[in-house]
XYZ file of C-alpha atoms in Angstrom:
567
model
C 0.000 0.000 0.000
C 1.205 3.515 -0.761
C 2.077 6.031 1.941
C 0.596 9.442 2.592
C 2.788 11.776 0.637
C 3.776 15.386 0.131
C 2.715 16.496 3.604
C 4.670 19.728 3.277
C 2.022 21.060 0.891
C -0.983 19.397 2.542
C -1.426 17.367 -0.636
C -1.339 13.698 -1.590
C -0.093 12.333 -4.811
C 0.697 8.707 -5.569
C 4.121 7.611 -6.698
C 6.282 9.788 -4.413
C 7.385 8.814 -0.925
C 7.026 11.252 1.954
C 10.141 12.684 3.492
C 8.907 11.626 6.908
C 6.285 9.357 8.441
C 3.380 10.975 10.302
C 4.194 11.486 13.978
C 0.748 12.619 15.120
C -2.706 12.040 13.716
C -2.874 15.672 12.672
C 0.003 14.936 10.258
C -2.340 12.450 8.590
C -5.161 15.018 8.483
C -2.804 17.583 6.957
C -1.658 15.066 4.355
C -5.258 14.458 3.282
C -5.770 18.182 2.675
C -8.903 20.248 3.467
C -11.860 18.487 5.115
C -13.761 16.429 2.575
C -17.308 15.140 2.471
C -16.586 12.485 5.082
C -15.400 14.970 7.697
C -18.144 17.484 6.893
C -20.931 14.911 7.171
C -19.501 13.589 10.448
C -19.184 17.113 11.883
C -22.715 18.131 10.841
C -24.152 15.078 12.601
C -22.079 15.751 15.733
C -23.241 19.369 15.808
C -26.755 18.142 16.581
C -25.536 17.767 20.195
C -25.542 21.560 20.486
C -29.312 22.002 20.535
C -30.018 19.655 23.490
C -27.246 21.306 25.490
C -28.446 24.841 24.701
C -31.958 23.859 25.766
C -30.798 22.096 28.929
C -28.484 24.905 30.035
C -30.868 27.849 29.588
C -34.312 26.298 29.990
C -34.303 27.150 33.692
C -35.050 30.811 32.979
C -38.332 29.839 31.284
C -39.608 27.069 33.562
C -38.902 29.096 36.721
C -40.800 32.267 35.760
C -42.390 33.967 38.770
C -45.354 36.184 37.839
C -47.115 38.547 40.225
C -49.048 36.728 42.926
C -51.213 37.232 46.017
C -52.465 34.987 48.786
C -55.468 32.862 47.873
C -58.715 34.005 49.437
C -59.623 32.628 52.831
C -62.990 31.827 54.349
C -63.437 35.191 56.043
C -66.507 34.197 58.027
C -64.755 31.203 59.578
C -61.637 33.215 60.412
C -63.597 36.112 61.887
C -65.663 33.812 64.089
C -62.510 32.170 65.390
C -60.922 35.554 66.196
C -64.067 36.777 67.930
C -64.035 33.697 70.176
C -60.316 33.530 70.952
C -59.674 37.274 71.358
C -63.116 38.325 72.581
C -63.109 40.806 69.727
C -66.327 42.780 69.209
C -65.166 45.213 66.526
C -65.760 44.836 62.754
C -63.039 42.955 60.852
C -61.837 43.081 57.271
C -59.145 41.356 55.145
C -56.348 42.890 53.047
C -54.467 40.895 50.403
C -52.022 43.684 49.458
C -49.006 41.782 50.864
C -48.000 38.928 48.538
C -46.842 36.654 51.331
C -49.186 37.508 54.189
C -52.846 38.233 54.849
C -53.599 41.292 56.952
C -56.649 41.223 59.225
C -57.887 44.789 59.801
C -60.041 45.996 62.689
C -62.281 49.047 62.824
C -61.950 50.072 66.431
C -62.629 53.801 66.407
C -63.929 54.624 62.943
C -60.619 53.872 61.198
C -59.176 50.584 59.982
C -55.993 49.434 61.707
C -53.827 46.312 61.521
C -55.070 43.664 63.894
C -53.634 40.280 62.939
C -51.264 38.857 60.329
C -51.664 35.292 59.105
C -49.838 33.211 56.514
C -51.304 32.304 53.119
C -53.021 29.208 54.493
C -54.768 28.430 51.197
C -51.740 28.925 48.977
C -51.312 31.590 46.307
C -52.977 32.880 43.159
C -50.627 33.676 40.273
C -51.141 35.838 37.216
C -51.403 33.381 34.318
C -52.273 30.376 36.474
C -50.584 28.041 38.929
C -48.798 25.890 36.324
C -46.830 28.631 34.569
C -43.634 27.250 36.104
C -42.502 24.723 38.671
C -42.153 27.674 41.065
C -45.861 28.481 40.866
C -47.016 24.836 40.811
C -45.252 23.998 44.081
C -45.602 27.471 45.680
C -41.845 28.021 45.992
C -42.258 31.616 47.137
C -42.076 33.649 50.341
C -40.628 31.357 53.029
C -39.473 28.904 50.299
C -38.145 31.483 47.851
C -34.579 30.118 47.941
C -35.538 26.686 46.614
C -36.003 27.548 42.884
C -32.344 28.563 42.589
C -31.435 25.038 43.684
C -32.851 23.747 40.386
C -30.018 25.481 38.520
C -27.490 24.655 41.210
C -28.156 20.902 41.165
C -27.933 20.650 37.362
C -24.612 22.458 37.592
C -23.455 20.068 40.330
C -24.473 17.180 38.108
C -22.437 18.715 35.317
C -19.509 19.002 37.725
C -19.559 15.276 38.456
C -20.277 14.348 34.844
C -17.443 16.496 33.520
C -15.031 14.311 35.452
C -16.699 10.897 35.326
C -17.918 10.721 31.726
C -14.877 12.398 30.267
C -12.524 9.984 31.978
C -14.640 7.257 30.371
C -14.297 9.034 27.016
C -10.499 8.909 27.260
C -10.480 5.313 28.448
C -13.217 3.729 26.314
C -13.734 6.165 23.454
C -15.795 9.203 22.492
C -18.508 7.320 20.586
C -19.595 5.051 23.432
C -19.637 7.988 25.830
C -21.812 10.109 23.539
C -24.334 7.327 22.914
C -24.699 6.297 26.557
C -24.850 9.853 27.910
C -27.368 10.939 25.240
C -29.731 8.079 26.092
C -29.482 8.819 29.809
C -29.854 12.597 29.315
C -33.009 12.101 27.249
C -34.491 9.786 29.883
C -33.731 12.241 32.705
C -35.142 15.262 30.829
C -38.381 13.498 29.855
C -38.832 12.084 33.363
C -38.461 15.617 34.778
C -41.662 16.620 32.972
C -43.551 14.111 35.144
C -41.878 14.919 38.489
C -44.614 14.805 41.171
C -42.883 17.119 43.667
C -39.867 19.364 44.072
C -37.441 16.791 45.499
C -37.801 14.329 42.630
C -37.591 17.301 40.266
C -34.253 18.388 41.777
C -32.932 14.811 41.666
C -33.767 14.456 37.981
C -32.202 17.856 37.258
C -28.999 16.607 38.855
C -28.913 13.531 36.620
C -29.735 15.613 33.536
C -26.645 17.730 34.242
C -24.561 14.642 35.011
C -25.332 12.872 31.743
C -25.561 16.008 29.585
C -21.990 17.097 30.254
C -20.695 13.768 28.961
C -22.636 14.175 25.721
C -21.652 17.749 24.926
C -17.965 17.708 25.799
C -17.338 14.406 24.010
C -19.111 15.694 20.881
C -17.111 18.904 20.926
C -13.798 17.122 21.422
C -14.562 14.735 18.551
C -15.138 17.673 16.228
C -11.896 19.475 17.012
C -9.955 16.186 16.729
C -11.343 15.597 13.262
C -9.864 18.686 11.591
C -6.603 20.619 11.608
C -5.887 23.934 13.312
C -6.441 25.792 10.051
C -10.125 24.790 9.916
C -10.775 24.310 13.636
C -11.583 27.982 14.215
C -14.238 28.016 11.513
C -15.918 24.887 12.873
C -15.848 26.263 16.393
C -17.565 29.444 15.241
C -20.198 27.448 13.332
C -20.924 25.622 16.563
C -21.179 28.945 18.375
C -23.664 30.300 15.850
C -25.742 27.123 16.136
C -25.753 27.468 19.925
C -27.133 30.991 19.579
C -29.779 29.794 17.136
C -30.638 27.018 19.594
C -31.290 29.607 22.313
C -33.469 31.599 19.896
C -35.417 28.407 19.152
C -35.802 27.781 22.881
C -37.058 31.327 23.399
C -39.576 30.865 20.574
C -40.768 27.554 22.013
C -41.110 29.096 25.467
C -43.152 31.950 24.015
C -45.389 29.493 22.131
C -45.969 27.481 25.327
C -46.362 30.509 27.602
C -50.059 29.790 28.097
C -49.481 26.088 28.785
C -47.998 24.202 31.696
C -44.232 24.340 32.128
C -44.314 20.540 31.823
C -45.145 20.853 28.122
C -41.954 22.832 27.421
C -39.933 20.441 29.583
C -41.309 17.401 27.750
C -40.716 18.625 24.203
C -37.229 19.928 24.921
C -36.483 16.576 26.558
C -37.534 14.743 23.408
C -35.211 16.968 21.357
C -32.315 15.661 23.485
C -32.603 12.366 21.603
C -31.747 14.076 18.290
C -28.063 12.962 18.204
C -29.099 9.314 18.580
C -30.586 9.302 15.075
C -27.131 9.959 13.633
C -24.805 7.977 15.918
C -25.085 4.842 13.755
C -23.401 6.796 10.955
C -20.744 8.428 13.132
C -17.373 6.705 13.566
C -15.180 6.735 16.633
C -12.643 9.563 16.828
C -9.701 8.525 14.643
C -7.442 10.761 16.692
C -8.389 8.880 19.868
C -7.930 5.515 18.137
C -4.537 6.746 16.959
C -3.562 7.737 20.499
C -4.407 4.272 21.871
C -2.702 2.468 18.972
C -5.765 0.910 17.316
C -4.119 0.845 13.887
C -6.666 -1.248 11.917
C -9.610 1.025 12.795
C -7.565 4.157 12.073
C -6.698 2.868 8.607
C -10.326 1.983 7.868
C -11.477 5.478 8.813
C -8.740 7.120 6.732
C -9.543 4.930 3.719
C -13.249 5.744 4.080
C -12.369 9.422 4.211
C -10.152 9.187 1.127
C -12.913 7.553 -0.891
C -15.065 10.636 -0.363
C -12.348 13.096 -1.355
C -11.898 14.516 -4.851
C -10.518 12.325 -7.644
C -6.886 13.389 -7.103
C -6.940 11.320 -3.905
C -8.860 8.307 -5.180
C -5.879 6.001 -5.657
C -4.259 6.802 -2.344
C -4.143 4.190 0.408
C -2.553 4.152 3.815
C 0.236 1.886 5.031
C -0.447 -0.305 8.035
C 2.550 1.238 9.792
C 1.169 4.785 9.591
C 0.588 4.840 13.336
C 3.735 3.040 14.448
C 5.707 6.238 15.033
C 3.967 7.087 18.287
C 3.855 5.134 21.517
C 0.974 6.097 23.774
C 0.635 2.903 25.777
C 2.811 4.010 28.677
C 1.428 4.321 32.186
C 1.769 8.103 32.059
C -0.628 8.448 29.125
C -3.804 8.257 31.179
C -5.763 10.421 33.577
C -3.403 9.596 36.439
C -0.430 10.703 34.347
C -2.197 14.002 33.644
C -2.775 14.663 37.338
C 0.872 13.848 38.128
C 2.107 16.553 35.768
C 2.708 19.846 37.584
C 2.624 21.716 34.280
C -0.825 20.412 33.357
C -2.166 20.900 36.884
C -1.320 24.601 36.603
C -3.032 24.726 33.220
C -6.127 22.983 34.638
C -6.258 25.488 37.506
C -6.073 28.504 35.188
C -8.581 26.992 32.754
C -10.915 26.115 35.652
C -11.102 29.691 36.900
C -11.478 31.001 33.341
C -14.478 28.731 32.789
C -15.920 29.743 36.162
C -15.750 33.430 35.283
C -17.137 32.954 31.782
C -20.073 30.796 32.870
C -20.967 33.025 35.828
C -20.989 36.074 33.547
C -22.673 34.285 30.613
C -25.484 32.793 32.716
C -25.721 36.014 34.712
C -26.527 37.959 31.541
C -29.383 35.580 30.729
C -30.777 35.147 34.237
C -30.855 38.892 34.932
C -32.545 39.620 31.590
C -35.886 39.712 33.438
C -34.775 42.984 35.075
C -34.319 44.687 31.692
C -36.930 46.896 30.098
C -39.025 45.250 27.386
C -40.458 41.788 26.726
C -38.672 38.972 28.567
C -38.820 36.460 25.682
C -37.675 39.053 23.157
C -34.784 40.101 25.392
C -33.566 36.499 25.595
C -33.831 36.083 21.820
C -31.932 39.339 21.180
C -29.204 38.351 23.637
C -28.879 35.017 21.833
C -28.867 36.533 18.340
C -25.956 38.731 19.360
C -23.914 35.536 19.309
C -24.447 34.951 15.571
C -22.573 38.026 14.244
C -20.300 37.535 17.244
C -19.312 34.105 15.910
C -18.421 35.620 12.523
C -16.404 38.437 14.107
C -14.702 35.874 16.301
C -13.776 33.756 13.283
C -12.303 36.733 11.418
C -10.339 37.968 14.433
C -8.876 34.525 15.145
C -7.508 34.346 11.601
C -5.184 37.238 12.449
C -4.683 36.938 16.199
C -4.040 34.041 18.541
C -6.501 32.246 20.820
C -5.047 33.641 24.027
C -4.899 37.217 22.723
C -8.539 37.230 21.616
C -9.745 35.546 24.826
C -8.100 38.305 26.860
C -9.414 41.010 24.506
C -13.018 39.802 24.813
C -12.749 39.557 28.604
C -11.420 43.133 28.724
C -14.444 44.252 26.694
C -16.724 42.403 29.100
C -15.168 44.211 32.068
C -15.831 47.627 30.520
C -19.443 46.755 29.619
C -20.183 45.282 33.031
C -18.932 48.331 34.880
C -20.738 50.836 32.632
C -24.064 48.938 32.598
C -23.837 48.531 36.383
C -23.002 52.066 37.488
C -24.882 54.029 34.811
C -28.147 53.320 36.657
C -26.765 55.022 39.763
C -25.562 58.038 37.796
C -27.330 61.361 38.187
C -29.028 61.283 34.772
C -32.538 60.762 33.419
C -33.750 57.239 34.267
C -35.061 56.557 30.760
C -31.690 57.493 29.276
C -29.890 55.433 31.927
C -32.010 52.368 31.110
C -31.265 52.665 27.387
C -27.518 53.088 27.949
C -27.484 50.226 30.449
C -29.366 47.958 28.021
C -26.963 48.823 25.176
C -23.871 47.966 27.193
C -25.638 44.924 28.636
C -26.110 43.552 25.093
C -22.553 44.505 24.116
C -21.284 42.740 27.230
C -23.262 39.637 26.280
C -21.606 39.723 22.852
C -18.154 40.019 24.453
C -18.606 37.178 26.957
C -20.141 34.920 24.273
C -17.159 35.523 21.998
C -14.802 34.903 24.911
C -16.583 31.649 25.739
C -16.386 30.511 22.119
C -12.654 31.169 21.973
C -12.083 29.476 25.320
C -13.889 26.338 24.139
C -11.590 26.259 21.132
C -8.444 27.213 23.024
C -8.415 24.973 26.110
C -8.925 21.540 24.419
C -6.042 22.300 22.045
C -3.624 22.449 24.990
C -4.255 18.912 26.243
C -2.893 15.724 24.583
C -5.373 13.484 22.767
C -4.988 10.617 25.242
C -6.277 12.813 28.096
C -8.021 15.626 26.220
C -11.579 15.009 27.387
C -10.343 14.412 30.941
C -8.308 17.630 31.019
C -11.027 19.601 29.280
C -13.697 18.002 31.455
C -11.950 18.812 34.739
C -11.287 22.357 33.557
C -14.902 22.833 32.531
C -16.116 21.950 36.026
C -15.320 25.588 36.711
C -18.241 26.403 34.421
C -20.562 24.251 36.531
C -19.517 26.114 39.672
C -20.124 29.377 37.807
C -23.577 28.098 36.853
C -24.224 27.392 40.552
C -23.318 30.973 41.436
C -25.243 32.656 38.598
C -28.833 32.126 39.922
C -27.972 34.028 43.089
C -26.790 37.117 41.201
C -30.366 38.359 40.758
C -31.289 38.319 44.485
C -27.835 39.787 45.165
C -28.662 42.600 42.732
C -31.895 43.301 44.594
C -29.882 43.826 47.765
C -26.844 45.621 46.277
C -27.605 46.993 42.806
C -23.932 47.277 41.815
C -22.846 44.035 43.499
C -23.117 41.422 40.697
C -21.510 43.624 38.027
C -18.606 44.512 40.296
C -18.081 40.883 41.361
C -18.037 39.620 37.766
C -15.740 42.444 36.629
C -13.277 41.562 39.411
C -13.319 37.886 38.373
C -12.694 38.920 34.759
C -9.674 41.010 35.783
C -8.138 38.056 37.629
C -8.839 35.782 34.647
C -6.898 38.112 32.349
C -3.840 37.916 34.623
C -4.023 34.106 34.790
C -4.465 33.624 31.033
C -1.154 35.395 30.441
C 0.493 32.271 31.878
C -0.964 29.935 29.245
C 0.715 29.147 25.897
C -0.594 30.176 22.494
C -1.959 27.338 20.321
C -2.580 29.164 17.045
C -1.032 27.215 14.164
C -0.025 24.280 16.364
C -0.890 20.620 16.032
C -2.829 18.719 18.666
C -0.461 16.828 20.952
C -1.065 13.062 20.871
C 0.622 11.919 24.079
C 1.902 13.253 27.387
C 5.449 12.178 26.570
C 5.508 14.434 23.506
C 6.361 18.101 23.520
C 3.714 20.245 25.168
C 3.211 22.734 22.338
C 5.380 22.487 19.256
C 6.251 25.561 17.244
C 5.340 25.758 13.586
C 7.988 26.419 11.007
C 5.707 29.099 9.648
C 4.020 31.598 11.938
C 1.164 32.220 9.484
C -0.887 29.186 10.530
C 0.951 26.898 8.121
C 0.635 23.725 10.138
C 1.528 21.613 7.118
C 5.229 21.582 7.955
C 4.909 21.017 11.715
C 6.729 18.063 13.198
C 6.413 16.710 16.689
C 9.278 14.909 18.385
C 9.361 13.031 21.666
C 10.581 15.051 24.594
C 14.027 13.446 24.530
C 14.587 13.971 20.776
C 13.280 17.400 19.929
C 15.897 19.929 18.850
C 14.459 22.912 20.689
C 11.912 23.438 23.386
C 9.668 26.409 23.938
C 8.589 26.560 27.555
C 5.536 28.671 28.387
C 5.078 27.937 32.048
């Protein structure tokens, strides 16, 4: 069988032998040239994972809506008779429902009504729009139970925390495909079951499992996509995923608006069914060739490459791959597993920095959505507008990353977020017309949402590129647990804002400032190949700084000619 040839030009032509054998799977991808129909079809099917995750992450804002409410009416005659007997009261009594959480009993003692007794809402509450608008209204999670609804977002984030470690270790040990299939089935079951939860405790339990299983599905899908293509095309695919995420949120907002007059269980059920969407395509999706390469499964790697070549243009039709194409890399050592990753001081520092970066981004990102109810205008429209900002943001992100590195643009977007947060926070306290202040605050609020979305997109592209293939989902998964902690914090920003109006914006701006300082310690990955194993150089420099990854080589740590240390 012929070898992959002419890797220096990213081209393959039969009859000439390559100057060197591929040393990482990305060398093979480079040799095959731009992504062909095989890669594109695989990526399109994997991108279907985005919609379930967008729905699961941001659905809370719609199923936890709290409309205006008052105490349900009481049997006044029965209550008055009881008060007359117990208190020997002989004066006329009346009832006031002006307080949402309490019922005031008034007494006319000397020609004027005065407060006499205060009782709790013994018959529950009446809500504008009905008692099944959200799980908050159905189970009366207000007044003395007002802190419970936030737990619904906290427990799904805690589930994501556990899942980001557990499922992504499984993905590195047993493969991406198995992890995606199993976690998708379990996520769908948990989401659908949530629609039939009889009370709050079973609801919270199912939310936890939805977060647990969902994190395994999304991260494994995302890692498979970036492993399938080279650095040159990875940015574009990442931005396509970002745009689809934004469109998914717009779809969710539209569905929530359509179901606004129905029970929250209807929205929960249909979004749960949508979680099964990736399962319809998994039969046609192959295991990650990069992962197979890292574990030395040579026969399956060759089959995938040959299948890919058959779908390329005619210039590649006669090209086949030698059986020894993967013999130049040894990833079977004890260090090339999750334990080896955690033993590396260098990667532990990277995980720590990435963890805090994800925490800050998720806290700010979710904070923008969850505090949208405090903005002027229609709630559903505000959510849709905030989501649509991500579509042009994805394009701008793609263009900027063609000229600047991942780290540079991540820092730039965070800096923009800091400015927008501070202006939108303190403009409301400025001594100017309130209508003008609201408009300025809304403008910078939307601009800040654009900045943090772009930062999040770049971070999701940037961080996985740092970790070796053999531990990529583990490293990325542990790092992304910071996002789950941020998601736990985000629901409490709104009540914090009601206490201290400038508190949430100042807190998030401070976290962003610290993130900028930490990111300066990370390496740049623009134009670099994905590392296959822990015993290979951390980040290898390209021979051409203009994103020409075609000529990149990767040598084992003991053989490389020069080393560029970033940490």
